[in-house]
Short mmCIF file of C-alpha atoms and ligand atoms in Angstrom, two decimals:
data_model
loop_
_atom_site.label_atom_id
_atom_site.label_comp_id
_atom_site.label_asym_id
_atom_site.label_seq_id
_atom_site.Cartn_x
_atom_site.Cartn_y
_atom_site.Cartn_z
CA MET A 1 -7.08 14.39 -10.00
CA LYS A 2 -8.66 14.74 -6.55
CA GLN A 3 -9.78 11.35 -5.25
CA SER A 4 -13.00 11.44 -3.29
CA VAL A 5 -12.48 8.40 -1.06
CA LYS A 6 -8.95 8.02 0.25
CA LEU A 7 -7.39 4.60 0.82
CA ILE A 8 -5.47 4.34 4.09
CA VAL A 9 -3.41 1.16 4.38
CA GLY A 10 -1.48 -0.04 7.43
CA ASN A 11 1.54 -2.25 6.72
CA TRP A 12 2.49 -4.11 9.88
CA LYS A 13 5.54 -5.68 8.19
CA MET A 14 7.06 -8.46 10.39
CA HIS A 15 5.33 -7.20 13.52
CA GLY A 16 2.29 -8.67 15.22
CA LEU A 17 1.41 -11.55 17.54
CA SER A 18 -1.93 -12.69 18.97
CA ALA A 19 -1.54 -10.09 21.71
CA ASP A 20 -1.70 -7.33 19.07
CA LEU A 21 -5.12 -8.31 17.71
CA GLY A 22 -6.59 -5.88 20.24
CA GLU A 23 -5.28 -3.02 18.05
CA ALA A 24 -7.49 -4.27 15.19
CA ALA A 25 -10.42 -4.56 17.60
CA THR A 26 -9.89 -0.99 18.80
CA LEU A 27 -9.74 0.22 15.21
CA ARG A 28 -12.91 -1.61 14.27
CA GLN A 29 -14.76 -0.23 17.28
CA ALA A 30 -13.61 3.35 16.65
CA LEU A 31 -14.67 3.19 13.00
CA GLU A 32 -18.09 1.96 14.05
CA GLU A 33 -18.48 4.97 16.32
CA GLU A 34 -16.95 7.54 13.95
CA SER A 35 -17.78 6.16 10.46
CA ALA A 36 -14.58 7.02 8.57
CA SER A 37 -14.83 8.83 5.26
CA CYS A 38 -12.02 6.69 3.81
CA ARG A 39 -11.29 3.01 3.13
CA VAL A 40 -9.19 1.49 5.90
CA VAL A 41 -7.01 -1.57 5.34
CA LEU A 42 -4.72 -3.46 7.73
CA CYS A 43 -1.99 -5.71 6.32
CA PRO A 44 -0.78 -7.88 9.21
CA PRO A 45 1.68 -10.77 8.85
CA ALA A 46 0.04 -13.71 7.03
CA THR A 47 0.00 -15.68 10.30
CA LEU A 48 -2.46 -13.21 11.83
CA LEU A 49 -4.80 -12.74 8.85
CA ASP A 50 -7.30 -15.44 9.67
CA ARG A 51 -7.59 -14.47 13.34
CA MET A 52 -7.74 -10.78 12.48
CA ARG A 53 -10.60 -11.58 10.12
CA THR A 54 -12.66 -12.81 13.04
CA VAL A 55 -11.92 -9.51 14.83
CA VAL A 56 -12.86 -7.13 11.98
CA GLU A 57 -15.53 -9.16 10.17
CA GLY A 58 -18.70 -7.14 9.56
CA GLY A 59 -16.92 -3.86 10.29
CA ALA A 60 -15.25 -1.21 8.14
CA VAL A 61 -11.67 -2.53 8.32
CA GLU A 62 -10.51 -4.50 5.27
CA LEU A 63 -7.52 -6.85 5.32
CA GLY A 64 -4.57 -7.26 3.01
CA GLY A 65 -1.45 -9.38 2.61
CA GLN A 66 2.07 -7.97 2.39
CA ASP A 67 3.28 -10.10 -0.52
CA CYS A 68 2.32 -13.24 -2.42
CA HIS A 69 4.02 -15.85 -4.57
CA GLU A 70 3.55 -15.59 -8.32
CA LYS A 71 2.36 -19.21 -8.61
CA PRO A 72 -1.06 -20.40 -7.39
CA ALA A 73 0.40 -23.45 -5.58
CA GLY A 74 3.38 -25.77 -5.64
CA ALA A 75 6.68 -26.78 -4.10
CA PHE A 76 7.71 -23.34 -2.85
CA THR A 77 8.62 -23.91 0.79
CA GLY A 78 7.87 -20.95 3.00
CA SER A 79 5.83 -19.03 0.42
CA THR A 80 2.21 -17.90 0.52
CA SER A 81 -0.01 -17.84 -2.57
CA ALA A 82 -2.54 -15.13 -3.38
CA ALA A 83 -5.36 -17.67 -3.01
CA MET A 84 -4.09 -18.52 0.49
CA LEU A 85 -4.20 -14.84 1.46
CA ALA A 86 -7.74 -14.55 0.09
CA ASP A 87 -8.73 -17.74 1.91
CA ALA A 88 -7.38 -16.28 5.17
CA GLY A 89 -9.42 -13.08 4.82
CA ALA A 90 -7.40 -10.69 2.63
CA SER A 91 -9.07 -8.70 -0.13
CA LEU A 92 -5.95 -6.69 -1.06
CA VAL A 93 -2.22 -7.36 -1.24
CA ILE A 94 0.84 -5.09 -1.14
CA LEU A 95 3.24 -6.01 -3.96
CA GLY A 96 6.72 -4.76 -4.86
CA HIS A 97 7.39 -3.07 -1.51
CA SER A 98 10.91 -1.65 -1.59
CA GLU A 99 11.92 -3.93 1.29
CA ARG A 100 11.09 -6.92 -0.89
CA ARG A 101 12.71 -5.37 -3.96
CA ALA A 102 15.91 -4.72 -1.96
CA ALA A 103 16.08 -7.71 0.38
CA PHE A 104 14.59 -10.37 -1.90
CA GLY A 105 15.79 -9.10 -5.28
CA GLU A 106 12.30 -8.60 -6.71
CA ASN A 107 12.44 -6.74 -10.01
CA ASP A 108 9.58 -5.18 -11.98
CA ALA A 109 8.93 -8.38 -13.96
CA ALA A 110 8.62 -10.40 -10.75
CA VAL A 111 6.22 -7.82 -9.33
CA ALA A 112 4.14 -7.90 -12.53
CA ALA A 113 3.90 -11.70 -12.26
CA LYS A 114 2.68 -11.35 -8.68
CA VAL A 115 0.14 -8.76 -9.80
CA GLU A 116 -1.23 -11.34 -12.27
CA ALA A 117 -1.40 -13.92 -9.48
CA ALA A 118 -3.20 -11.51 -7.18
CA ILE A 119 -5.78 -10.67 -9.83
CA ALA A 120 -6.35 -14.36 -10.56
CA ALA A 121 -7.12 -14.88 -6.85
CA GLY A 122 -9.51 -11.90 -6.77
CA LEU A 123 -7.20 -9.68 -4.69
CA GLU A 124 -6.79 -5.93 -5.22
CA PRO A 125 -3.05 -5.26 -5.70
CA ILE A 126 -1.30 -2.25 -4.16
CA VAL A 127 1.80 -1.86 -6.34
CA CYS A 128 4.70 -0.03 -4.68
CA VAL A 129 7.33 2.05 -6.43
CA GLY A 130 9.96 4.47 -5.17
CA GLU A 131 13.41 5.86 -5.79
CA THR A 132 16.53 5.50 -3.63
CA LEU A 133 18.25 8.56 -2.20
CA ALA A 134 21.04 8.24 -4.77
CA GLN A 135 18.48 8.20 -7.59
CA ARG A 136 16.74 11.30 -6.21
CA GLU A 137 20.00 13.14 -5.76
CA ALA A 138 20.93 12.29 -9.35
CA GLY A 139 17.66 13.89 -10.50
CA ASP A 140 16.26 10.54 -11.63
CA ALA A 141 13.29 10.10 -9.25
CA VAL A 142 10.54 10.73 -11.80
CA ALA A 143 12.17 8.58 -14.49
CA VAL A 144 12.80 5.72 -12.04
CA VAL A 145 9.29 5.53 -10.61
CA SER A 146 7.65 6.03 -14.01
CA ALA A 147 9.59 3.08 -15.42
CA GLN A 148 8.86 1.00 -12.31
CA VAL A 149 5.12 1.57 -12.54
CA GLU A 150 4.94 0.87 -16.28
CA ASN A 151 6.92 -2.37 -15.92
CA SER A 152 5.37 -3.62 -12.67
CA LEU A 153 1.77 -3.58 -13.87
CA ALA A 154 -0.10 -6.27 -15.76
CA ASP A 155 -2.29 -5.60 -18.82
CA SER A 156 -5.25 -7.22 -17.11
CA LEU A 157 -5.29 -4.43 -14.51
CA ALA A 158 -7.05 -2.16 -17.00
CA GLU A 159 -10.42 -3.56 -15.95
CA ARG A 160 -9.62 -4.20 -12.29
CA PRO A 161 -9.48 -2.17 -9.06
CA PHE A 162 -5.91 -1.63 -7.85
CA ALA A 163 -3.75 1.06 -6.28
CA VAL A 164 -0.22 2.34 -6.70
CA ALA A 165 1.88 3.49 -3.74
CA TYR A 166 4.72 5.98 -4.15
CA GLU A 167 7.18 5.20 -1.38
CA PRO A 168 10.58 6.89 -1.63
CA VAL A 169 12.99 4.29 -0.25
CA TRP A 170 14.83 6.95 1.77
CA ALA A 171 11.60 8.02 3.49
CA ILE A 172 10.53 4.58 4.74
CA GLY A 173 11.05 4.21 8.46
CA THR A 174 13.47 7.14 8.59
CA GLY A 175 11.26 10.02 9.72
CA LEU A 176 12.22 11.85 6.50
CA THR A 177 9.56 12.89 3.98
CA PRO A 178 9.76 14.57 0.59
CA THR A 179 8.40 18.10 0.27
CA LEU A 180 4.78 18.41 -0.79
CA GLU A 181 6.04 19.72 -4.15
CA GLN A 182 8.19 16.63 -4.62
CA ILE A 183 5.26 14.36 -3.73
CA ALA A 184 2.96 16.22 -6.14
CA GLU A 185 5.56 16.07 -8.92
CA VAL A 186 6.01 12.30 -8.62
CA HIS A 187 2.28 11.64 -8.27
CA ALA A 188 1.57 13.65 -11.43
CA ALA A 189 4.23 11.65 -13.29
CA LEU A 190 2.77 8.39 -11.98
CA ARG A 191 -0.71 9.41 -13.11
CA ALA A 192 0.63 10.13 -16.61
CA ALA A 193 2.50 6.80 -16.67
CA LEU A 194 -0.59 4.92 -15.52
CA VAL A 195 -2.75 6.42 -18.26
CA ARG A 196 -0.01 5.78 -20.85
CA ARG A 197 0.20 2.17 -19.73
CA LEU A 198 -3.47 1.28 -19.18
CA GLY A 199 -5.51 4.03 -20.84
CA GLN A 200 -8.12 6.38 -19.41
CA ALA A 201 -9.44 3.69 -17.05
CA ALA A 202 -6.32 4.37 -14.97
CA ALA A 203 -7.20 8.04 -14.50
CA ARG A 204 -9.10 7.20 -11.31
CA ILE A 205 -6.74 4.65 -9.76
CA PRO A 206 -5.68 5.83 -6.26
CA ILE A 207 -2.00 6.74 -5.95
CA LEU A 208 -1.01 6.48 -2.30
CA TYR A 209 1.94 8.16 -0.64
CA GLY A 210 4.04 6.11 1.81
CA GLY A 211 7.14 6.90 3.85
CA SER A 212 7.11 8.19 7.45
CA VAL A 213 3.43 9.20 7.39
CA LYS A 214 2.52 10.12 10.97
CA PRO A 215 -0.38 11.78 12.76
CA GLU A 216 1.58 15.07 12.59
CA ASN A 217 2.07 15.17 8.81
CA ALA A 218 -0.86 13.12 7.50
CA ALA A 219 -3.30 15.96 6.83
CA GLU A 220 -0.96 17.99 4.64
CA ILE A 221 0.32 14.97 2.73
CA LEU A 222 -3.19 13.63 2.14
CA ALA A 223 -4.29 17.03 0.84
CA ALA A 224 -1.48 17.18 -1.74
CA SER A 225 -2.35 17.00 -5.41
CA GLU A 226 -3.08 13.47 -6.71
CA VAL A 227 -2.52 11.84 -3.29
CA GLY A 228 -5.28 9.25 -3.06
CA GLY A 229 -4.33 7.86 0.32
CA ALA A 230 -1.43 6.64 2.43
CA LEU A 231 0.55 3.47 3.00
CA VAL A 232 1.59 3.60 6.63
CA GLY A 233 4.19 1.41 8.34
CA GLY A 234 5.26 2.19 11.89
CA ALA A 235 2.35 4.50 12.68
CA SER A 236 -0.20 1.79 11.83
CA LEU A 237 0.89 -0.57 14.62
CA LYS A 238 -1.01 1.28 17.33
CA ALA A 239 -4.69 1.94 16.67
CA GLU A 240 -4.48 5.28 18.43
CA ASP A 241 -1.86 6.64 15.97
CA PHE A 242 -3.44 5.01 12.92
CA LEU A 243 -6.82 6.50 13.82
CA LYS A 244 -5.31 10.00 13.85
CA ILE A 245 -4.10 9.42 10.28
CA ILE A 246 -7.50 8.02 9.26
CA ARG A 247 -9.22 11.08 10.71
CA ALA A 248 -6.93 13.31 8.66
CA ALA A 249 -8.06 11.69 5.40
C1 PEP B 1 5.94 1.15 4.70
O1 PEP B 1 6.21 0.16 5.37
O2 PEP B 1 5.47 1.00 3.58
C2 PEP B 1 6.20 2.47 5.27
C3 PEP B 1 5.85 3.51 4.58
O3 PEP B 1 6.78 2.52 6.53
P1 PEP B 1 6.87 3.82 7.49
O4 PEP B 1 5.51 4.47 7.48
O5 PEP B 1 7.25 3.27 8.81
O6 PEP B 1 7.90 4.74 6.90
#
């Protein structure tokens, strides 16, 4: 399915201090002058959300968190709840990023619990899935991501806006990307899995591609079948690069 409005999401990961808020200001200003034909989201570290809100408020840039705890509140030192993200200015949240799955041991059930928490707080989840290089080389990419998406979603998503991001683990931050055929194959499988899991309502859910998206490759990736947008890491840190990707959408 060809999505009409692409969703372009910048994941700043653990990068960003007060001095970097100017990048958000530049982005906001450029989108006012150019009126982007896509939705644009920045996901800074939680510490910057509230201040970034004051920078982008009233403009076209939306804000998201990078993760949330599955519980609404409690004795979970160091964690951030979905309601806290919403309170600080987020309207979306990235969940199940492969860096969290790998470094923090998050499995599909944990991601699904976070999806429930995000929905309860009124956030739009962006649920990430992706195979490792070993899984791709074994011919298991489609089976792995299909199982991940079916098990990482929550039933209540059927009536809610959300997005899925296909991010091959081996393509994140490496400069490597799958071929357009490989992207199209996985996105078609994810679409089928989404509809199997949540019914026809999921036929229009955007499926983003993520993994070394850059100004140089954005246009061809975003034009691939079933690609409803991009989740961008490194190339979202500088407004100038991120804007080139936004213009390609
Ligand atoms: C990401 O952080 O989700 C990502 C895709 O990173 P990069 O664009 O740097 O590969």
